[in-house]
Amino acid sequence: MLANEPILAIENLTVSFDGFKALNQLTFGMAAGELRVIIGPNGAGKTTFLDVITGKVQPQTGSVRFQGRDLRQRSEHAIARLGIGRKFQTPRVYLNLTVRENLDLACNPRKNVFATLFGRPSSGDKRHVVGLLETIGLEAKADLSANLLSHGEKQRLEIGMLVAQSPDLLLVDEPVAGLTDEETENVGALLLALAESHSIIVIEHDMEFVRQIARQVTVLHQGSVLCEGTMDEVQNDPRVIEVYLGSEQ
Amino acid sequence: MSSEVISRHQQQKRDRLLRGSLELGIIVAIVLVLMLVMPASLPAFRLKLLGRFLSLAIVAVGIDLIWGYTGLLSLGHGIFFALGGYAFAMYLKLNGPEAPLPEFFTLYGVDQLPWFWQPFKSFGFTMLAIPIIPALVASVLGYLVFRNRIRGVYFSILTQAALIVFFNFFNGQQELINGTNGLKTDTDLIFGQVVSSEAAQLAFFETTVALLLAAYLLCRWLTSGRFGKLLVAIRDDENRVRFTGYNPTGYKVFVFAISGAIAGIAGALYTVQSGIITPSIMEVAFSIEMVIWVAVGGRGTLVGAILGALLVNQARTMLSEQFPEVWLFFQGLLFLLVVTVLPDGVLGGFRRLVTWGRSRFASPSLVTYPAVEANPEIQHEREEINQ
């Protein structure tokens, strides 16, 4: 029953920067529990799309609803607390803190000043962190400072930090850019495992990777949805071939 | 083999306990030396000087909290320092031989105590006002700045602009707070003692040591644990913190206010040990100097901030006693040296020296490839096997 309710409903969204429309009348819907991959050529508005959902950019027109709640006019931290986690294109982890501390900050359930100051991490939090360390495969490096991690490990740590927030929706921006094939496999497997219990939107350029994880694909072009469907349907759509995949062949 | 390998976790716990008790021992020893040995061995003049340096060290600790840990470079801490100093001086004026109306008022034809002086007749109010007024000013300033996401160098410039506004206000208001002449506290009374008397000065000295310890412990507490890690996270990547669900504004306002309160306390102690407070304490150069002490000692270390404040001020006294004209050159040189040679300050340099010394002179350990002992993955597997 819950699975059919849209977790994210976006209607007629327009964002323009000095007259340039980064998003143009975009309409997008996604069911809870779905793993959705968004592809599109450079400048299609993929990152702006995430910026609007997470409150970094305010749209000029249109509505964004998450689990029925309007996200417009809410600031980034408020949206994060509602249950939307975002992973950035380049890994953004706190380099001077250890892996464990990075995860602990993310999983802190009460994030206002005094709760953080006077609250001690509960044993539940600690177990949560240990569990996450296992999920992302960094148990052995838990007490190393994050700047000693490899690029791939940082990517996994950041995904772990997202999950630590216990969000309902994960937004993942190009998680495998700059990774080796083996690391790409790892991240893909991790995302598939997370998709069991979360709704996930992945933005990606790497077609191999998209094939590995994608069930439903949405193609963005010039700020609007060009088409939607399974990987096969999308790949055989002549419009998509023209604007995007065609350039690769 | 398995019996030789101690669980890394247990070893860490033991290390932490050992380090903790060592640190506690050192702190207690230093405090005892300052509180007991110094008053007994130093002449009154030198003791007073040391007391002033120690009160400057208190500001430095507060600056380290916001700069070293949270990444907020304030160039306006003179405001908070002066507010604390003026608050204490006003209390002393109202309870000294000049009571009920301090003499300078009559010079400007004021025959009634201005309203905002009234509450400073009370000792209790003054003691609260010394930290709270600077904290409130810092909160308001901080809230306006941080809410609008003004960061980095723009924040520094704004604090400096605020400093100039406060300086001009205090400097210009003869009828309210004696303008550029400031408030002299030497001849005033505190608990029946003349402020400049040896007994009172000794009491101020001991209070300074105690409050320096308190400021250090407070900042130690704030910078450890989850809260402290979050401050570092804000310093390193504020946007990430936002997307994790924290609102950095509240955290920044809070530590900025704490830092302001600490500066206010320092200002009050500095004032009574100098005998006077004037608006010149809010000159731009002095607030920048405070930052230099922290940089010299080592940012983000707290102990470094104290060390830096003491070292620089001691050097200044020694140099300006011998060669009064070279101090400013020396200060400039010092800053250049720290920025280029010791980016982590004296303490950071010392740590590097220790590490280097260890690797150079300690019994050379055989380095193998792969570095088995250093590899956490292997250590972890060993632990698993031993359990």
PDB file of C-alpha atoms in Angstrom, chain A:
ATOM      1  CA  MET A   1       0.000   0.000   0.000  1.00  0.00           C
ATOM      2  CA  LEU A   2       2.705   2.397   1.067  1.00  0.00           C
ATOM      3  CA  ALA A   3       4.868   1.393  -1.841  1.00  0.00           C
ATOM      4  CA  ASN A   4       2.470   2.941  -4.321  1.00  0.00           C
ATOM      5  CA  GLU A   5       2.300   6.294  -2.635  1.00  0.00           C
ATOM      6  CA  PRO A   6       4.603   8.782  -4.343  1.00  0.00           C
ATOM      7  CA  ILE A   7       7.528   9.689  -2.117  1.00  0.00           C
ATOM      8  CA  LEU A   8       8.458  12.565  -4.363  1.00  0.00           C
ATOM      9  CA  ALA A   9       6.071  14.543  -6.546  1.00  0.00           C
ATOM     10  CA  ILE A  10       7.353  17.438  -8.583  1.00  0.00           C
ATOM     11  CA  GLU A  11       5.129  19.505 -10.833  1.00  0.00           C
ATOM     12  CA  ASN A  12       5.847  22.178 -13.409  1.00  0.00           C
ATOM     13  CA  LEU A  13       9.118  23.110 -11.819  1.00  0.00           C
ATOM     14  CA  THR A  14      10.970  26.050 -13.331  1.00  0.00           C
ATOM     15  CA  VAL A  15      14.286  27.438 -12.154  1.00  0.00           C
ATOM     16  CA  SER A  16      15.980  30.190 -14.073  1.00  0.00           C
ATOM     17  CA  PHE A  17      19.280  31.890 -13.452  1.00  0.00           C
ATOM     18  CA  ASP A  18      19.299  35.344 -15.052  1.00  0.00           C
ATOM     19  CA  GLY A  19      16.852  34.243 -17.706  1.00  0.00           C
ATOM     20  CA  PHE A  20      18.552  30.926 -18.420  1.00  0.00           C
ATOM     21  CA  LYS A  21      16.131  28.146 -17.600  1.00  0.00           C
ATOM     22  CA  ALA A  22      18.067  25.400 -15.842  1.00  0.00           C
ATOM     23  CA  LEU A  23      14.819  23.566 -15.223  1.00  0.00           C
ATOM     24  CA  ASN A  24      11.857  24.116 -17.495  1.00  0.00           C
ATOM     25  CA  GLN A  25       8.349  22.954 -16.545  1.00  0.00           C
ATOM     26  CA  LEU A  26       9.760  19.752 -15.140  1.00  0.00           C
ATOM     27  CA  THR A  27       7.336  17.160 -13.842  1.00  0.00           C
ATOM     28  CA  PHE A  28       8.602  14.107 -12.061  1.00  0.00           C
ATOM     29  CA  GLY A  29       7.155  11.479  -9.779  1.00  0.00           C
ATOM     30  CA  MET A  30       8.631   8.586  -7.935  1.00  0.00           C
ATOM     31  CA  ALA A  31       7.137   5.817  -5.809  1.00  0.00           C
ATOM     32  CA  ALA A  32       8.462   4.917  -2.386  1.00  0.00           C
ATOM     33  CA  GLY A  33      11.034   2.151  -2.473  1.00  0.00           C
ATOM     34  CA  GLU A  34      12.092   2.872  -6.029  1.00  0.00           C
ATOM     35  CA  LEU A  35      15.664   3.089  -7.311  1.00  0.00           C
ATOM     36  CA  ARG A  36      15.636   5.673 -10.046  1.00  0.00           C
ATOM     37  CA  VAL A  37      18.543   6.642 -12.247  1.00  0.00           C
ATOM     38  CA  ILE A  38      18.566  10.039 -13.896  1.00  0.00           C
ATOM     39  CA  ILE A  39      20.745  10.536 -16.939  1.00  0.00           C
ATOM     40  CA  GLY A  40      21.141  13.381 -19.336  1.00  0.00           C
ATOM     41  CA  PRO A  41      23.814  15.295 -21.203  1.00  0.00           C
ATOM     42  CA  ASN A  42      25.857  17.996 -19.498  1.00  0.00           C
ATOM     43  CA  GLY A  43      23.755  21.029 -18.679  1.00  0.00           C
ATOM     44  CA  ALA A  44      20.517  19.075 -18.719  1.00  0.00           C
ATOM     45  CA  GLY A  45      19.762  20.347 -15.209  1.00  0.00           C
ATOM     46  CA  LYS A  46      20.508  17.201 -13.229  1.00  0.00           C
ATOM     47  CA  THR A  47      22.401  18.857 -10.400  1.00  0.00           C
ATOM     48  CA  THR A  48      19.994  21.812 -10.278  1.00  0.00           C
ATOM     49  CA  PHE A  49      17.227  19.251  -9.911  1.00  0.00           C
ATOM     50  CA  LEU A  50      18.889  17.935  -6.734  1.00  0.00           C
ATOM     51  CA  ASP A  51      19.573  21.499  -5.568  1.00  0.00           C
ATOM     52  CA  VAL A  52      15.872  22.275  -5.658  1.00  0.00           C
ATOM     53  CA  ILE A  53      14.855  19.141  -3.785  1.00  0.00           C
ATOM     54  CA  THR A  54      17.415  19.758  -1.036  1.00  0.00           C
ATOM     55  CA  GLY A  55      16.575  23.450  -0.632  1.00  0.00           C
ATOM     56  CA  LYS A  56      19.793  24.883  -2.005  1.00  0.00           C
ATOM     57  CA  VAL A  57      17.973  26.604  -4.862  1.00  0.00           C
ATOM     58  CA  GLN A  58      14.456  28.020  -4.702  1.00  0.00           C
ATOM     59  CA  PRO A  59      12.315  27.413  -7.803  1.00  0.00           C
ATOM     60  CA  GLN A  60      10.483  30.262  -9.498  1.00  0.00           C
ATOM     61  CA  THR A  61       7.365  28.238 -10.167  1.00  0.00           C
ATOM     62  CA  GLY A  62       6.115  24.733  -9.538  1.00  0.00           C
ATOM     63  CA  SER A  63       5.809  22.543  -6.503  1.00  0.00           C
ATOM     64  CA  VAL A  64       8.016  19.981  -4.818  1.00  0.00           C
ATOM     65  CA  ARG A  65       6.336  17.550  -2.457  1.00  0.00           C
ATOM     66  CA  PHE A  66       8.079  14.940  -0.372  1.00  0.00           C
ATOM     67  CA  GLN A  67       5.737  12.435   1.304  1.00  0.00           C
ATOM     68  CA  GLY A  68       2.988  14.960   0.735  1.00  0.00           C
ATOM     69  CA  ARG A  69       4.849  17.850   2.396  1.00  0.00           C
ATOM     70  CA  ASP A  70       5.788  20.964   0.485  1.00  0.00           C
ATOM     71  CA  LEU A  71       9.552  21.496   0.436  1.00  0.00           C
ATOM     72  CA  ARG A  72       9.575  25.051  -0.868  1.00  0.00           C
ATOM     73  CA  GLN A  73      10.678  27.727   1.605  1.00  0.00           C
ATOM     74  CA  ARG A  74      12.359  25.166   3.821  1.00  0.00           C
ATOM     75  CA  SER A  75      16.072  25.482   4.449  1.00  0.00           C
ATOM     76  CA  GLU A  76      18.593  22.748   3.752  1.00  0.00           C
ATOM     77  CA  HIS A  77      18.880  21.437   7.283  1.00  0.00           C
ATOM     78  CA  ALA A  78      15.107  21.313   7.737  1.00  0.00           C
ATOM     79  CA  ILE A  79      14.743  19.278   4.540  1.00  0.00           C
ATOM     80  CA  ALA A  80      17.542  16.971   5.637  1.00  0.00           C
ATOM     81  CA  ARG A  81      15.699  16.399   8.920  1.00  0.00           C
ATOM     82  CA  LEU A  82      12.528  15.514   7.022  1.00  0.00           C
ATOM     83  CA  GLY A  83      14.403  12.536   5.641  1.00  0.00           C
ATOM     84  CA  ILE A  84      16.249  13.486   2.475  1.00  0.00           C
ATOM     85  CA  GLY A  85      19.961  12.758   2.335  1.00  0.00           C
ATOM     86  CA  ARG A  86      22.248  14.032  -0.387  1.00  0.00           C
ATOM     87  CA  LYS A  87      25.587  12.838  -1.626  1.00  0.00           C
ATOM     88  CA  PHE A  88      27.630  15.324  -3.579  1.00  0.00           C
ATOM     89  CA  GLN A  89      29.483  14.792  -6.808  1.00  0.00           C
ATOM     90  CA  THR A  90      32.934  14.887  -5.229  1.00  0.00           C
ATOM     91  CA  PRO A  91      33.167  13.089  -1.906  1.00  0.00           C
ATOM     92  CA  ARG A  92      32.410  15.542   0.867  1.00  0.00           C
ATOM     93  CA  VAL A  93      33.475  14.042   4.159  1.00  0.00           C
ATOM     94  CA  TYR A  94      35.096  15.755   7.122  1.00  0.00           C
ATOM     95  CA  LEU A  95      38.748  15.086   6.404  1.00  0.00           C
ATOM     96  CA  ASN A  96      40.070  15.948   9.854  1.00  0.00           C
ATOM     97  CA  LEU A  97      37.705  13.597  11.663  1.00  0.00           C
ATOM     98  CA  THR A  98      37.940   9.833  11.817  1.00  0.00           C
ATOM     99  CA  VAL A  99      35.616   7.574   9.873  1.00  0.00           C
ATOM    100  CA  ARG A 100      33.735   6.751  13.059  1.00  0.00           C
ATOM    101  CA  GLU A 101      33.323  10.415  14.007  1.00  0.00           C
ATOM    102  CA  ASN A 102      32.069  11.220  10.518  1.00  0.00           C
ATOM    103  CA  LEU A 103      29.361   8.602  10.850  1.00  0.00           C
ATOM    104  CA  ASP A 104      28.562   9.558  14.435  1.00  0.00           C
ATOM    105  CA  LEU A 105      27.876  13.185  13.489  1.00  0.00           C
ATOM    106  CA  ALA A 106      25.529  12.055  10.752  1.00  0.00           C
ATOM    107  CA  CYS A 107      23.588   9.613  12.920  1.00  0.00           C
ATOM    108  CA  ASN A 108      23.079  11.975  15.859  1.00  0.00           C
ATOM    109  CA  PRO A 109      19.289  11.878  16.196  1.00  0.00           C
ATOM    110  CA  ARG A 110      18.890  15.294  17.841  1.00  0.00           C
ATOM    111  CA  LYS A 111      20.713  17.943  15.935  1.00  0.00           C
ATOM    112  CA  ASN A 112      20.084  21.182  17.775  1.00  0.00           C
ATOM    113  CA  VAL A 113      22.865  22.927  19.691  1.00  0.00           C
ATOM    114  CA  PHE A 114      22.157  21.951  23.260  1.00  0.00           C
ATOM    115  CA  ALA A 115      21.092  18.387  22.569  1.00  0.00           C
ATOM    116  CA  THR A 116      24.388  17.881  20.779  1.00  0.00           C
ATOM    117  CA  LEU A 117      26.362  19.558  23.554  1.00  0.00           C
ATOM    118  CA  PHE A 118      24.848  17.762  26.513  1.00  0.00           C
ATOM    119  CA  GLY A 119      23.739  14.524  24.872  1.00  0.00           C
ATOM    120  CA  ARG A 120      26.052  11.549  24.949  1.00  0.00           C
ATOM    121  CA  PRO A 121      25.991   9.135  22.015  1.00  0.00           C
ATOM    122  CA  SER A 122      23.578   6.399  23.063  1.00  0.00           C
ATOM    123  CA  SER A 123      24.548   2.754  22.824  1.00  0.00           C
ATOM    124  CA  GLY A 124      21.981   2.534  20.028  1.00  0.00           C
ATOM    125  CA  ASP A 125      23.873   5.199  18.088  1.00  0.00           C
ATOM    126  CA  LYS A 126      27.134   3.380  18.636  1.00  0.00           C
ATOM    127  CA  ARG A 127      25.685   0.123  17.397  1.00  0.00           C
ATOM    128  CA  HIS A 128      24.198   1.943  14.429  1.00  0.00           C
ATOM    129  CA  VAL A 129      27.663   3.293  13.560  1.00  0.00           C
ATOM    130  CA  VAL A 130      29.283  -0.133  13.899  1.00  0.00           C
ATOM    131  CA  GLY A 131      26.606  -1.602  11.663  1.00  0.00           C
ATOM    132  CA  LEU A 132      27.211   1.096   9.071  1.00  0.00           C
ATOM    133  CA  LEU A 133      30.950   0.541   9.174  1.00  0.00           C
ATOM    134  CA  GLU A 134      30.242  -3.032   8.244  1.00  0.00           C
ATOM    135  CA  THR A 135      27.840  -2.071   5.456  1.00  0.00           C
ATOM    136  CA  ILE A 136      30.343   0.244   3.806  1.00  0.00           C
ATOM    137  CA  GLY A 137      33.252  -2.097   4.485  1.00  0.00           C
ATOM    138  CA  LEU A 138      35.394   0.313   6.493  1.00  0.00           C
ATOM    139  CA  GLU A 139      35.400  -1.407   9.920  1.00  0.00           C
ATOM    140  CA  ALA A 140      39.146  -1.799   9.860  1.00  0.00           C
ATOM    141  CA  LYS A 141      39.696   1.888   9.173  1.00  0.00           C
ATOM    142  CA  ALA A 142      37.130   3.179  11.654  1.00  0.00           C
ATOM    143  CA  ASP A 143      39.638   5.133  13.717  1.00  0.00           C
ATOM    144  CA  LEU A 144      41.696   6.505  10.853  1.00  0.00           C
ATOM    145  CA  SER A 145      41.254  10.109   9.905  1.00  0.00           C
ATOM    146  CA  ALA A 146      39.208  10.432   6.728  1.00  0.00           C
ATOM    147  CA  ASN A 147      41.934  12.198   4.766  1.00  0.00           C
ATOM    148  CA  LEU A 148      43.875   8.904   4.746  1.00  0.00           C
ATOM    149  CA  LEU A 149      41.122   7.134   2.816  1.00  0.00           C
ATOM    150  CA  SER A 150      41.265   6.452  -0.898  1.00  0.00           C
ATOM    151  CA  HIS A 151      38.844   8.184  -3.235  1.00  0.00           C
ATOM    152  CA  GLY A 152      36.608   5.138  -3.417  1.00  0.00           C
ATOM    153  CA  GLU A 153      36.596   4.708   0.342  1.00  0.00           C
ATOM    154  CA  LYS A 154      35.599   8.342   0.773  1.00  0.00           C
ATOM    155  CA  GLN A 155      32.709   7.799  -1.630  1.00  0.00           C
ATOM    156  CA  ARG A 156      31.574   4.828   0.401  1.00  0.00           C
ATOM    157  CA  LEU A 157      31.996   6.747   3.656  1.00  0.00           C
ATOM    158  CA  GLU A 158      29.847   9.560   2.359  1.00  0.00           C
ATOM    159  CA  ILE A 159      27.147   7.129   1.304  1.00  0.00           C
ATOM    160  CA  GLY A 160      27.416   5.657   4.808  1.00  0.00           C
ATOM    161  CA  MET A 161      26.935   9.113   6.290  1.00  0.00           C
ATOM    162  CA  LEU A 162      23.786   9.533   4.228  1.00  0.00           C
ATOM    163  CA  VAL A 163      22.400   6.285   5.474  1.00  0.00           C
ATOM    164  CA  ALA A 164      23.333   7.222   9.043  1.00  0.00           C
ATOM    165  CA  GLN A 165      20.870  10.098   8.822  1.00  0.00           C
ATOM    166  CA  SER A 166      18.166   7.422   8.430  1.00  0.00           C
ATOM    167  CA  PRO A 167      16.617   9.184   5.452  1.00  0.00           C
ATOM    168  CA  ASP A 168      13.682   7.886   3.448  1.00  0.00           C
ATOM    169  CA  LEU A 169      15.071   9.270   0.207  1.00  0.00           C
ATOM    170  CA  LEU A 170      18.717   9.215  -0.871  1.00  0.00           C
ATOM    171  CA  LEU A 171      19.949  11.552  -3.585  1.00  0.00           C
ATOM    172  CA  VAL A 172      23.229  10.381  -5.020  1.00  0.00           C
ATOM    173  CA  ASP A 173      25.098  12.560  -7.490  1.00  0.00           C
ATOM    174  CA  GLU A 174      27.589  10.729  -9.728  1.00  0.00           C
ATOM    175  CA  PRO A 175      28.810   8.232  -7.125  1.00  0.00           C
ATOM    176  CA  VAL A 176      31.306   6.470  -9.364  1.00  0.00           C
ATOM    177  CA  ALA A 177      33.026   9.382 -11.094  1.00  0.00           C
ATOM    178  CA  GLY A 178      36.759   8.747 -10.998  1.00  0.00           C
ATOM    179  CA  LEU A 179      36.544   5.262  -9.504  1.00  0.00           C
ATOM    180  CA  THR A 180      38.284   2.119 -10.719  1.00  0.00           C
ATOM    181  CA  ASP A 181      36.165  -0.695 -12.117  1.00  0.00           C
ATOM    182  CA  GLU A 182      36.430  -2.658  -8.906  1.00  0.00           C
ATOM    183  CA  GLU A 183      35.401   0.280  -6.757  1.00  0.00           C
ATOM    184  CA  THR A 184      32.547   1.010  -9.146  1.00  0.00           C
ATOM    185  CA  GLU A 185      31.299  -2.534  -8.640  1.00  0.00           C
ATOM    186  CA  ASN A 186      31.511  -2.054  -4.874  1.00  0.00           C
ATOM    187  CA  VAL A 187      29.541   1.167  -4.900  1.00  0.00           C
ATOM    188  CA  GLY A 188      26.970  -0.362  -7.226  1.00  0.00           C
ATOM    189  CA  ALA A 189      26.495  -3.341  -4.924  1.00  0.00           C
ATOM    190  CA  LEU A 190      26.221  -0.992  -1.959  1.00  0.00           C
ATOM    191  CA  LEU A 191      23.518   1.083  -3.664  1.00  0.00           C
ATOM    192  CA  LEU A 192      21.590  -2.035  -4.655  1.00  0.00           C
ATOM    193  CA  ALA A 193      21.751  -3.249  -1.052  1.00  0.00           C
ATOM    194  CA  LEU A 194      20.516   0.117   0.208  1.00  0.00           C
ATOM    195  CA  ALA A 195      17.698   0.124  -2.336  1.00  0.00           C
ATOM    196  CA  GLU A 196      16.150  -2.748  -0.376  1.00  0.00           C
ATOM    197  CA  SER A 197      15.131  -0.347   2.353  1.00  0.00           C
ATOM    198  CA  HIS A 198      15.368   3.173   0.869  1.00  0.00           C
ATOM    199  CA  SER A 199      14.114   5.168  -2.070  1.00  0.00           C
ATOM    200  CA  ILE A 200      17.112   6.293  -4.103  1.00  0.00           C
ATOM    201  CA  ILE A 201      17.707   8.720  -6.933  1.00  0.00           C
ATOM    202  CA  VAL A 202      21.068   8.296  -8.653  1.00  0.00           C
ATOM    203  CA  ILE A 203      22.464  10.740 -11.152  1.00  0.00           C
ATOM    204  CA  GLU A 204      25.084   9.154 -13.347  1.00  0.00           C
ATOM    205  CA  HIS A 205      27.056   9.498 -16.547  1.00  0.00           C
ATOM    206  CA  ASP A 206      28.722   6.101 -16.584  1.00  0.00           C
ATOM    207  CA  MET A 207      26.501   3.929 -18.799  1.00  0.00           C
ATOM    208  CA  GLU A 208      28.086   0.662 -17.694  1.00  0.00           C
ATOM    209  CA  PHE A 209      27.215   1.559 -14.137  1.00  0.00           C
ATOM    210  CA  VAL A 210      23.693   2.615 -15.035  1.00  0.00           C
ATOM    211  CA  ARG A 211      23.162  -0.762 -16.673  1.00  0.00           C
ATOM    212  CA  GLN A 212      24.404  -2.467 -13.505  1.00  0.00           C
ATOM    213  CA  ILE A 213      21.955  -0.796 -11.160  1.00  0.00           C
ATOM    214  CA  ALA A 214      19.110   0.733 -13.153  1.00  0.00           C
ATOM    215  CA  ARG A 215      15.547  -0.448 -13.054  1.00  0.00           C
ATOM    216  CA  GLN A 216      13.796   2.761 -14.023  1.00  0.00           C
ATOM    217  CA  VAL A 217      15.623   5.482 -15.914  1.00  0.00           C
ATOM    218  CA  THR A 218      14.621   9.098 -16.442  1.00  0.00           C
ATOM    219  CA  VAL A 219      16.307  11.136 -19.145  1.00  0.00           C
ATOM    220  CA  LEU A 220      16.602  14.873 -18.621  1.00  0.00           C
ATOM    221  CA  HIS A 221      17.223  17.210 -21.513  1.00  0.00           C
ATOM    222  CA  GLN A 222      17.323  21.002 -21.426  1.00  0.00           C
ATOM    223  CA  GLY A 223      15.683  21.132 -18.048  1.00  0.00           C
ATOM    224  CA  SER A 224      12.733  18.852 -18.791  1.00  0.00           C
ATOM    225  CA  VAL A 225      12.007  15.149 -18.702  1.00  0.00           C
ATOM    226  CA  LEU A 226      12.623  13.736 -22.158  1.00  0.00           C
ATOM    227  CA  CYS A 227      11.465  10.202 -21.473  1.00  0.00           C
ATOM    228  CA  GLU A 228      11.158   7.573 -18.802  1.00  0.00           C
ATOM    229  CA  GLY A 229      11.264   3.790 -18.785  1.00  0.00           C
ATOM    230  CA  THR A 230      13.482   0.762 -18.367  1.00  0.00           C
ATOM    231  CA  MET A 231      17.042   0.921 -19.610  1.00  0.00           C
ATOM    232  CA  ASP A 232      16.143  -0.941 -22.805  1.00  0.00           C
ATOM    233  CA  GLU A 233      13.186   1.281 -23.579  1.00  0.00           C
ATOM    234  CA  VAL A 234      15.224   4.401 -22.990  1.00  0.00           C
ATOM    235  CA  GLN A 235      18.121   3.203 -25.083  1.00  0.00           C
ATOM    236  CA  ASN A 236      15.885   2.478 -28.019  1.00  0.00           C
ATOM    237  CA  ASP A 237      13.990   5.746 -27.860  1.00  0.00           C
ATOM    238  CA  PRO A 238      14.992   7.720 -30.951  1.00  0.00           C
ATOM    239  CA  ARG A 239      14.811  11.061 -29.113  1.00  0.00           C
ATOM    240  CA  VAL A 240      17.237   9.834 -26.497  1.00  0.00           C
ATOM    241  CA  ILE A 241      19.610   8.489 -29.097  1.00  0.00           C
ATOM    242  CA  GLU A 242      19.547  11.809 -30.777  1.00  0.00           C
ATOM    243  CA  VAL A 243      20.321  13.996 -27.752  1.00  0.00           C
ATOM    244  CA  TYR A 244      22.446  11.772 -25.637  1.00  0.00           C
ATOM    245  CA  LEU A 245      23.315   8.205 -26.364  1.00  0.00           C
ATOM    246  CA  GLY A 246      23.727   8.933 -30.013  1.00  0.00           C
ATOM    247  CA  SER A 247      26.747  11.056 -29.359  1.00  0.00           C
ATOM    248  CA  GLU A 248      28.515   8.076 -27.808  1.00  0.00           C
ATOM    249  CA  GLN A 249      28.144   5.795 -30.820  1.00  0.00           C
TER     250      GLN A 249
END
